[in-house]
């Protein structure tokens, strides 16, 4: 979305949108309608979210509005005559939303997609490396936390879902680093000394100072992380990756720079960031994404949901290559992926799947939706074209 929103306002807007889509708020809710009327960008966001909801668990090569309407109408004609309203967006949304709910129900009755939570975050494998080389398993943190050599206190919140660095006036000004390493089937949040929050994705590492000294705040990322940066105009916040960097003052954005990916990504949720690749520099506005491939830096508008919601209980993807989707699945579940033929990797899909579910149930959903076969054996999945 365009404009300047702090992270709290952005998440509040997204929560309202999700409540409407899930039926917890009516589509004519006063707060929701006011938000829609604020800008065409909000209306576009709602339309995209409706499209996402309509394709939920029915992963498709592309969003085909006519196909969805035809299937919905086939179901509703049995009960009543339906008039499709197209001109007014508000009227369109009011009519489409119950249809989306009906379409979701139609999908649910065609296959068992409900499942209990069976997969939990792998906290035992999350390691914190202190400046002296000591390794601390975060599952062994107690309420007192640990002290760094400069006097900085490192503790966990009461819910044990976040590491917090507490700055004291008497700590030394020496620049020392910690590193947080997150394995497969895990993700974790930490609050840096300046108040910046970082969500670190599976199979990722973040190296950062326990207290920021000097005129900038610099961290070093391998993998993927979402940053909600505390504003400090005197000290820009810089995320350094292997080939590029991202600079911000106070904003929220996602950075992905896995070594085995063919490109790096920086996706902006709110505020502004500057992405640099050598001498090339690009300024991003909310809703834009920088793509870094070899020595090329480009910017485009994207649906930011897949890049800003992976910390939640689902993995989202929008017109994404199967190869890219399966890399994300492999990092989360700790599996190896093989393809029966190379062409399968290039297929594009839109949809989302649950994270905290046994992987075989996820593959059942994908098989139903994609007409591909997913054969899992000893931590390795073979994807082939369905013969049915």
XYZ file of N, CA and C in Angstrom, residues 125-348:
672
model
N 16.663 -26.147 18.144
C 17.771 -25.937 17.225
C 18.174 -24.489 17.039
N 17.482 -23.556 17.693
C 17.806 -22.138 17.544
C 18.968 -21.801 18.464
N 20.066 -21.329 17.869
C 21.297 -21.094 18.624
C 21.675 -19.614 18.613
N 22.131 -19.143 19.776
C 22.660 -17.785 19.910
C 24.158 -17.885 20.164
N 24.955 -17.265 19.296
C 26.409 -17.281 19.443
C 26.849 -15.961 20.064
N 27.455 -16.024 21.241
C 27.923 -14.829 21.931
C 29.265 -14.384 21.366
N 29.729 -13.206 21.786
C 30.959 -12.635 21.234
C 32.195 -13.451 21.584
N 32.145 -14.214 22.665
C 33.300 -15.034 23.067
C 33.285 -16.420 22.423
N 32.329 -16.651 21.516
C 32.239 -17.933 20.840
C 31.317 -18.928 21.511
N 30.820 -18.592 22.700
C 29.927 -19.505 23.424
C 28.617 -19.654 22.669
N 28.125 -20.905 22.599
C 26.837 -21.206 21.963
C 25.787 -21.393 23.043
N 24.657 -20.697 22.887
C 23.561 -20.806 23.849
C 22.318 -21.285 23.104
N 21.787 -22.438 23.493
C 20.537 -22.932 22.939
C 19.402 -22.156 23.610
N 18.552 -21.487 22.815
C 17.552 -20.622 23.442
C 16.545 -21.405 24.264
N 16.403 -22.705 24.005
C 15.489 -23.514 24.812
C 15.997 -23.643 26.249
N 17.278 -23.318 26.476
C 17.870 -23.430 27.807
C 17.928 -22.093 28.540
N 17.408 -21.030 27.904
C 17.365 -19.729 28.569
C 16.474 -19.807 29.807
N 16.919 -19.230 30.906
C 16.033 -19.111 32.073
C 15.607 -17.646 32.208
N 14.872 -17.344 33.259
C 14.302 -16.012 33.407
C 15.358 -14.927 33.632
N 16.535 -15.329 34.095
C 17.578 -14.338 34.371
C 18.345 -13.945 33.119
N 18.301 -14.793 32.083
C 18.996 -14.490 30.847
C 20.495 -14.669 30.984
N 21.246 -14.026 30.093
C 22.706 -14.093 30.121
C 23.257 -12.695 29.945
N 24.522 -12.516 30.341
C 25.198 -11.238 30.197
C 26.286 -11.337 29.145
N 26.366 -10.322 28.292
C 27.483 -10.234 27.365
C 28.675 -9.618 28.101
N 29.859 -9.679 27.478
C 31.070 -9.216 28.160
C 31.082 -7.705 28.379
N 30.248 -6.963 27.617
C 30.189 -5.511 27.825
C 29.114 -5.108 28.819
N 28.439 -6.097 29.416
C 27.413 -5.802 30.415
C 26.001 -5.801 29.884
N 25.821 -5.993 28.587
C 24.471 -6.039 28.001
C 23.738 -7.285 28.479
N 22.486 -7.115 28.929
C 21.693 -8.249 29.386
C 20.843 -8.787 28.237
N 20.883 -10.117 28.065
C 20.094 -10.778 27.024
C 19.095 -11.685 27.730
N 17.810 -11.470 27.493
C 16.797 -12.276 28.167
C 15.694 -12.650 27.195
N 14.790 -13.496 27.661
C 13.622 -13.875 26.869
C 12.371 -13.292 27.504
N 11.354 -13.060 26.679
C 10.079 -12.599 27.208
C 9.404 -13.737 27.972
N 8.375 -13.392 28.741
C 7.684 -14.404 29.540
C 7.072 -15.502 28.676
N 6.635 -15.154 27.484
C 6.046 -16.149 26.594
C 7.100 -16.985 25.875
N 8.366 -16.650 26.074
C 9.494 -17.358 25.472
C 9.451 -17.323 23.936
N 8.865 -16.253 23.403
C 8.757 -16.159 21.948
C 9.631 -15.058 21.367
N 10.496 -14.472 22.199
C 11.284 -13.354 21.708
C 12.508 -13.111 22.583
N 13.661 -12.864 21.955
C 14.881 -12.460 22.656
C 14.919 -10.942 22.715
N 15.271 -10.404 23.866
C 15.311 -8.953 24.056
C 16.678 -8.560 24.597
N 17.249 -7.485 24.039
C 18.507 -6.921 24.523
C 18.199 -5.675 25.336
N 18.636 -5.667 26.585
C 18.355 -4.548 27.479
C 19.600 -3.698 27.634
N 19.488 -2.431 27.222
C 20.608 -1.490 27.276
C 20.676 -0.829 28.647
N 21.854 -0.813 29.229
C 22.069 -0.139 30.509
C 23.097 0.975 30.301
N 22.944 2.046 31.059
C 23.814 3.211 30.882
C 25.277 2.904 31.115
N 25.558 1.879 31.941
C 26.945 1.626 32.320
C 27.654 0.617 31.413
N 27.019 0.214 30.307
C 27.693 -0.749 29.438
C 28.793 -0.051 28.649
N 29.788 -0.816 28.249
C 30.903 -0.247 27.498
C 30.452 0.098 26.078
N 31.195 0.961 25.424
C 30.868 1.377 24.059
C 31.591 0.519 23.014
N 32.130 -0.611 23.439
C 32.815 -1.507 22.519
C 31.797 -2.138 21.560
N 32.160 -2.223 20.279
C 31.280 -2.829 19.274
C 31.530 -4.333 19.248
N 30.593 -5.097 19.784
C 30.710 -6.551 19.787
C 29.446 -7.152 19.182
N 29.590 -8.364 18.650
C 28.505 -8.969 17.885
C 27.992 -10.270 18.506
N 26.691 -10.494 18.286
C 26.065 -11.793 18.509
C 25.567 -12.293 17.162
N 25.334 -13.606 17.060
C 24.744 -14.187 15.856
C 23.615 -15.115 16.267
N 22.446 -14.952 15.655
C 21.316 -15.834 15.905
C 21.154 -16.740 14.685
N 21.131 -18.046 14.913
C 21.016 -19.029 13.835
C 19.726 -19.822 14.011
N 18.898 -19.841 12.964
C 17.597 -20.515 13.013
C 17.604 -21.682 12.028
N 17.293 -22.905 12.486
C 17.320 -24.074 11.603
C 16.022 -24.240 10.818
N 15.910 -25.348 10.103
C 14.658 -25.675 9.410
C 13.539 -25.845 10.433
N 12.310 -25.655 9.978
C 11.088 -25.784 10.781
C 11.130 -24.897 12.024
N 11.646 -23.697 11.830
C 11.699 -22.755 12.946
C 11.755 -21.330 12.408
N 11.390 -20.388 13.243
C 11.571 -18.968 12.989
C 11.574 -18.291 14.345
N 12.161 -17.123 14.435
C 12.269 -16.522 15.759
C 12.339 -15.007 15.654
N 11.903 -14.337 16.710
C 11.897 -12.881 16.776
C 12.881 -12.406 17.838
N 13.601 -11.337 17.549
C 14.433 -10.710 18.570
C 14.263 -9.203 18.501
N 14.432 -8.557 19.648
C 14.390 -7.104 19.735
C 15.798 -6.605 19.993
N 16.327 -5.829 19.071
C 17.683 -5.324 19.214
C 17.735 -4.202 20.245
N 18.939 -3.787 20.538
C 19.162 -2.797 21.596
C 18.439 -1.481 21.338
N 18.246 -1.113 20.059
C 17.604 0.157 19.724
C 16.083 0.059 19.651
N 15.530 -1.139 19.888
C 14.089 -1.342 19.813
C 13.615 -1.931 18.501
N 14.502 -2.088 17.519
C 14.147 -2.713 16.247
C 13.780 -4.174 16.457
N 12.684 -4.616 15.829
C 12.284 -6.023 15.910
C 12.643 -6.729 14.611
N 13.169 -7.936 14.751
C 13.566 -8.731 13.591
C 12.963 -10.120 13.718
N 12.224 -10.548 12.668
C 11.709 -11.916 12.597
C 12.615 -12.687 11.639
N 13.287 -13.704 12.142
C 14.239 -14.456 11.337
C 13.590 -15.749 10.859
N 13.662 -15.989 9.538
C 13.006 -17.147 8.925
C 13.850 -18.404 9.070
N 13.264 -19.540 8.686
C 13.954 -20.830 8.773
C 15.236 -20.830 7.950
N 16.248 -21.555 8.434
C 17.575 -21.701 7.816
C 18.200 -20.341 7.517
N 18.142 -19.436 8.507
C 18.698 -18.087 8.353
C 19.617 -17.749 9.522
N 20.511 -16.791 9.275
C 21.442 -16.316 10.310
C 21.483 -14.789 10.267
N 21.535 -14.186 11.451
C 21.673 -12.736 11.548
C 22.802 -12.408 12.515
N 23.771 -11.642 12.032
C 24.869 -11.145 12.870
C 24.590 -9.676 13.152
N 24.681 -9.254 14.426
C 24.283 -7.905 14.797
C 25.040 -7.458 16.040
N 25.257 -6.147 16.210
C 25.904 -5.646 17.430
C 24.945 -5.732 18.611
N 25.465 -6.049 19.776
C 24.593 -6.074 20.953
C 24.244 -4.651 21.376
N 25.069 -3.683 21.026
C 24.696 -2.276 21.154
C 25.294 -1.521 19.966
N 24.501 -0.604 19.422
C 24.922 0.108 18.220
C 25.833 1.273 18.587
N 27.034 1.274 18.010
C 28.034 2.301 18.265
C 28.366 2.995 16.954
N 28.506 4.308 16.990
C 28.876 5.037 15.780
C 27.682 5.702 15.118
N 27.810 5.962 13.827
C 26.810 6.758 13.115
C 25.815 5.920 12.319
N 25.911 4.599 12.395
C 24.959 3.745 11.686
C 24.659 2.502 12.506
N 23.573 1.821 12.120
C 23.198 0.555 12.767
C 23.248 -0.525 11.687
N 24.287 -1.349 11.686
C 24.487 -2.319 10.619
C 24.376 -3.756 11.129
N 23.632 -4.574 10.372
C 23.498 -5.992 10.674
C 23.817 -6.774 9.399
N 24.042 -8.092 9.550
C 24.471 -8.924 8.427
C 23.564 -10.156 8.344
N 22.916 -10.320 7.188
C 21.897 -11.355 7.040
C 22.296 -12.409 6.018
N 22.053 -13.672 6.388
C 22.095 -14.794 5.451
C 20.742 -15.489 5.552
N 19.961 -15.485 4.474
C 18.631 -16.087 4.532
C 17.557 -15.032 4.381
N 16.542 -15.079 5.250
C 15.424 -14.143 5.147
C 15.028 -13.619 6.511
N 14.651 -12.340 6.554
C 14.187 -11.734 7.805
C 13.260 -10.573 7.492
N 12.311 -10.346 8.401
C 11.421 -9.184 8.313
C 11.844 -8.216 9.412
N 12.028 -6.936 9.048
C 12.529 -5.924 9.972
C 11.471 -4.860 10.228
N 11.239 -4.551 11.488
C 10.415 -3.421 11.895
C 11.363 -2.465 12.623
N 11.895 -1.492 11.885
C 13.028 -0.688 12.342
C 12.582 0.474 13.217
N 13.238 0.620 14.368
C 13.005 1.769 15.244
C 13.586 3.016 14.578
N 12.827 4.077 14.549
C 13.253 5.295 13.842
C 14.350 6.024 14.612
N 15.410 6.358 13.906
C 16.506 7.154 14.454
C 17.182 7.841 13.271
N 16.825 9.115 13.021
C 17.328 9.817 11.837
C 18.833 10.030 11.866
N 19.430 9.965 13.049
C 20.878 10.168 13.148
C 21.661 8.901 12.849
N 20.984 7.737 12.853
C 21.662 6.462 12.618
C 20.844 5.597 11.659
N 21.124 5.654 10.371
C 20.391 4.785 9.434
C 20.625 3.320 9.761
N 19.590 2.501 9.528
C 19.668 1.062 9.772
C 20.011 0.393 8.446
N 21.061 -0.431 8.423
C 21.551 -1.036 7.186
C 21.603 -2.555 7.332
N 20.917 -3.257 6.403
C 20.988 -4.714 6.343
C 21.958 -5.080 5.229
N 23.053 -5.735 5.581
C 24.064 -6.144 4.614
C 23.864 -7.607 4.231
N 23.735 -7.868 2.927
C 23.702 -9.228 2.399
C 24.983 -9.468 1.601
N 25.117 -10.644 1.040
C 26.367 -10.976 0.353
C 26.662 -10.029 -0.801
N 25.630 -9.643 -1.578
C 25.875 -8.833 -2.771
C 25.192 -7.474 -2.760
N 24.289 -7.231 -1.812
C 23.575 -5.959 -1.789
C 23.273 -5.544 -0.359
N 22.783 -4.309 -0.198
C 22.427 -3.809 1.124
C 21.117 -3.047 1.055
N 20.462 -2.922 2.222
C 19.203 -2.193 2.324
C 19.324 -1.201 3.474
N 19.050 0.094 3.184
C 19.184 1.133 4.206
C 17.828 1.751 4.521
N 17.564 1.960 5.805
C 16.291 2.539 6.235
C 16.513 3.401 7.468
N 15.527 4.281 7.737
C 15.545 5.076 8.964
C 14.529 4.522 9.958
N 13.279 4.477 9.568
C 12.238 3.884 10.402
C 11.175 3.316 9.503
N 11.095 2.004 9.387
C 10.244 1.396 8.377
C 10.111 -0.087 8.641
N 9.344 -0.793 7.806
C 9.208 -2.241 7.939
C 9.320 -2.873 6.556
N 10.142 -3.906 6.460
C 10.429 -4.503 5.158
C 10.967 -5.910 5.337
N 10.922 -6.676 4.236
C 11.434 -8.047 4.228
C 12.643 -8.110 3.299
N 13.666 -8.860 3.724
C 14.852 -9.072 2.900
C 15.085 -10.575 2.782
N 15.288 -11.051 1.560
C 15.590 -12.461 1.322
C 16.868 -12.553 0.504
N 17.881 -13.269 1.042
C 19.172 -13.376 0.351
C 19.806 -14.742 0.627
N 19.061 -15.809 0.357
C 19.599 -17.153 0.525
C 20.673 -17.419 -0.531
N 21.722 -18.107 -0.145
C 22.826 -18.393 -1.054
C 22.406 -19.248 -2.242
N 21.408 -20.119 -2.048
C 21.012 -21.021 -3.128
C 19.860 -20.486 -3.969
N 19.454 -19.232 -3.757
C 18.443 -18.611 -4.612
C 19.121 -17.901 -5.773
N 18.439 -17.827 -6.914
C 19.036 -17.182 -8.086
C 18.962 -15.666 -8.014
N 18.211 -15.136 -7.050
C 18.129 -13.687 -6.900
C 17.843 -13.328 -5.446
N 18.125 -12.070 -5.078
C 17.790 -11.540 -3.766
C 16.586 -10.626 -3.884
N 15.864 -10.439 -2.778
C 14.654 -9.620 -2.778
C 14.633 -8.702 -1.569
N 14.113 -7.492 -1.762
C 13.811 -6.582 -0.664
C 12.413 -6.040 -0.922
N 11.477 -6.269 0.003
C 10.073 -5.918 -0.190
C 9.636 -4.960 0.909
N 9.076 -3.824 0.524
C 8.754 -2.772 1.485
C 7.278 -2.799 1.883
N 7.039 -2.842 3.203
C 5.676 -2.786 3.730
C 5.282 -1.369 4.103
N 6.182 -0.611 4.747
C 5.865 0.764 5.139
C 7.140 1.588 5.197
N 7.003 2.912 5.052
C 8.153 3.801 5.090
C 8.872 3.849 3.756
N 10.200 4.006 3.789
C 11.020 4.012 2.584
C 12.345 3.320 2.878
N 12.881 2.672 1.852
C 14.198 2.059 1.970
C 14.998 2.367 0.711
N 16.315 2.280 0.855
C 17.218 2.409 -0.283
C 17.956 1.093 -0.451
N 17.851 0.497 -1.643
C 18.536 -0.752 -1.942
C 19.746 -0.427 -2.810
N 20.919 -0.946 -2.432
C 22.151 -0.644 -3.152
C 22.827 -1.928 -3.615
N 23.234 -1.911 -4.891
C 24.015 -2.989 -5.482
C 25.196 -2.327 -6.180
N 26.349 -2.329 -5.524
C 27.479 -1.602 -6.069
C 27.146 -0.121 -6.165
N 27.312 0.450 -7.353
C 27.002 1.864 -7.565
C 25.524 2.106 -7.861
N 24.754 1.033 -8.084
C 23.332 1.181 -8.381
C 22.537 1.356 -7.087
N 21.604 2.307 -7.093
C 20.771 2.546 -5.918
C 19.331 2.803 -6.351
N 18.383 2.235 -5.593
C 16.966 2.419 -5.872
C 16.230 2.747 -4.573
N 15.336 3.738 -4.634
C 14.485 4.080 -3.500
C 13.136 3.401 -3.696
N 12.680 2.665 -2.668
C 11.407 1.950 -2.758
C 10.328 2.640 -1.942
N 9.102 2.594 -2.456
C 7.907 3.025 -1.733
C 7.115 1.792 -1.321
N 6.192 1.924 -0.355
C 5.419 0.764 0.107
C 4.717 0.041 -1.030
N 4.783 -1.298 -1.014
C 4.191 -2.101 -2.054
C 5.132 -2.402 -3.202
N 6.381 -1.944 -3.097
C 7.363 -2.196 -4.144
C 8.404 -3.212 -3.677
N 9.012 -3.869 -4.646
C 10.014 -4.898 -4.358
C 11.227 -4.703 -5.260
N 12.407 -4.787 -4.668
C 13.648 -4.756 -5.437
C 14.088 -6.191 -5.689
N 14.477 -6.468 -6.940
C 14.986 -7.787 -7.315
C 16.448 -7.627 -7.720
N 17.320 -8.391 -7.056
C 18.747 -8.325 -7.314
C 19.183 -9.651 -7.915
N 19.659 -9.606 -9.162
C 20.117 -10.809 -9.835
C 21.445 -10.512 -10.506
N 22.494 -11.172 -10.018
C 23.854 -10.931 -10.489
C 24.164 -9.443 -10.345
N 24.407 -8.724 -11.444
C 24.739 -7.304 -11.345
C 23.567 -6.404 -11.725
N 22.351 -6.961 -11.679
C 21.158 -6.215 -12.072
C 20.286 -5.894 -10.861
N 19.790 -4.659 -10.801
C 18.895 -4.215 -9.735
C 17.657 -3.586 -10.379
N 16.484 -4.171 -10.120
C 15.239 -3.652 -10.688
C 14.174 -3.554 -9.610
N 13.136 -2.745 -9.868
C 12.061 -2.507 -8.893
C 10.715 -2.691 -9.579
N 9.766 -3.332 -8.882
C 8.417 -3.501 -9.407
C 7.415 -3.498 -8.259
N 6.134 -3.267 -8.590
C 5.064 -3.371 -7.600
C 4.658 -4.829 -7.457
N 4.372 -5.264 -6.228
C 4.013 -6.657 -5.980
C 2.893 -6.740 -4.953
N 2.267 -7.906 -4.895
C 1.386 -8.251 -3.779
C 2.309 -8.616 -2.618
N 2.336 -7.802 -1.562
C 3.339 -7.991 -0.512
C 2.976 -9.091 0.490
N 1.750 -9.622 0.411
C 1.310 -10.608 1.396
C 2.270 -11.785 1.565
N 2.763 -12.419 0.481
C 3.663 -13.562 0.672
C 4.966 -13.207 1.368
N 5.366 -11.918 1.305
C 6.662 -11.511 1.839
C 6.567 -10.890 3.229
N 5.348 -10.588 3.676
C 5.190 -9.934 4.975
C 4.338 -10.734 5.946
N 3.901 -11.934 5.552
C 3.022 -12.730 6.414
C 3.562 -14.123 6.692
N 4.801 -14.421 6.284
C 5.336 -15.764 6.494
C 5.552 -16.061 7.973
N 5.570 -15.033 8.833
C 5.736 -15.238 10.272
C 4.481 -15.820 10.907
N 3.370 -15.820 10.143
C 2.109 -16.313 10.685
C 1.975 -17.813 10.433
N 0.741 -18.332 10.402
C 0.554 -19.786 10.373
C 0.357 -20.369 8.981
N 0.631 -19.566 7.935
C 0.496 -20.068 6.572
C 1.639 -19.559 5.714
N 1.921 -20.303 4.647
C 2.872 -19.867 3.634
C 2.080 -19.413 2.417
N 2.238 -18.147 2.028
C 1.506 -17.581 0.908
C 2.418 -17.485 -0.316
N 1.827 -17.613 -1.513
C 2.572 -17.393 -2.735
C 1.621 -16.864 -3.790
N 2.117 -15.982 -4.642
C 1.289 -15.303 -5.628
C 1.990 -15.346 -6.978
N 1.437 -16.124 -7.906
C 2.011 -16.286 -9.244
C 3.504 -16.594 -9.151
N 3.845 -17.585 -8.346
C 5.240 -17.908 -8.044
C 5.623 -19.255 -8.664
N 6.873 -19.371 -9.109
C 7.339 -20.626 -9.678
C 7.311 -21.737 -8.627
N 6.976 -22.954 -9.065
C 6.938 -24.084 -8.143
C 8.308 -24.298 -7.504
N 9.365 -24.095 -8.250
C 10.710 -24.269 -7.696
C 10.933 -23.344 -6.505
N 10.482 -22.103 -6.617
C 10.623 -21.135 -5.538
C 9.747 -21.515 -4.346
N 8.511 -21.949 -4.632
C 7.597 -22.375 -3.564
C 8.195 -23.544 -2.788
N 8.732 -24.531 -3.507
C 9.252 -25.717 -2.855
C 10.540 -25.432 -2.076
N 11.299 -24.424 -2.478
C 12.461 -24.039 -1.683
C 12.020 -23.535 -0.313
N 10.941 -22.758 -0.305
C 10.416 -22.268 0.970
C 9.894 -23.421 1.815
N 9.209 -24.366 1.176
C 8.701 -25.540 1.885
C 9.861 -26.368 2.447
N 10.922 -26.519 1.638
C 12.067 -27.323 2.054
C 12.761 -26.703 3.258
N 12.869 -25.369 3.273
C 13.519 -24.701 4.404
C 12.694 -24.852 5.686
N 11.378 -24.804 5.523
C 10.527 -24.917 6.715
C 10.503 -26.350 7.240
N 10.323 -27.325 6.355
C 10.171 -28.708 6.793
C 11.484 -29.492 6.834
N 12.576 -28.922 6.299
C 13.848 -29.624 6.330
C 13.876 -30.841 5.428
N 13.387 -30.684 4.191
C 13.330 -31.801 3.242
C 14.162 -31.479 2.001
N 14.407 -32.497 1.187
C 15.084 -32.334 -0.094
C 14.045 -32.507 -1.195
N 14.136 -31.679 -2.240
C 13.138 -31.694 -3.310
C 13.783 -32.120 -4.624
N 13.143 -33.062 -5.318
C 13.596 -33.513 -6.639
C 12.420 -33.437 -7.615
N 12.730 -33.288 -8.918
C 11.696 -33.151 -9.940
C 11.871 -34.244 -10.991
N 10.751 -34.841 -11.398
C 10.808 -35.893 -12.408
C 11.199 -35.330 -13.770
N 10.801 -34.080 -14.051
C 11.277 -33.406 -15.262
C 11.421 -31.924 -14.956
N 12.359 -31.267 -15.638
C 12.714 -29.890 -15.317
C 11.571 -28.913 -15.569
N 10.673 -29.249 -16.498
C 9.576 -28.342 -16.812
C 8.647 -28.089 -15.638
N 8.553 -29.045 -14.724
C 7.673 -28.893 -13.561
C 8.090 -27.698 -12.712
N 9.384 -27.449 -12.629
C 9.893 -26.354 -11.786
C 9.382 -24.999 -12.245
N 9.057 -24.874 -13.554
C 8.682 -23.578 -14.112
C 7.199 -23.269 -13.987
N 6.392 -24.223 -13.516
C 4.952 -23.974 -13.347
C 4.732 -22.891 -12.306
N 3.745 -22.032 -12.527
C 3.449 -20.933 -11.606
C 2.117 -21.187 -10.899
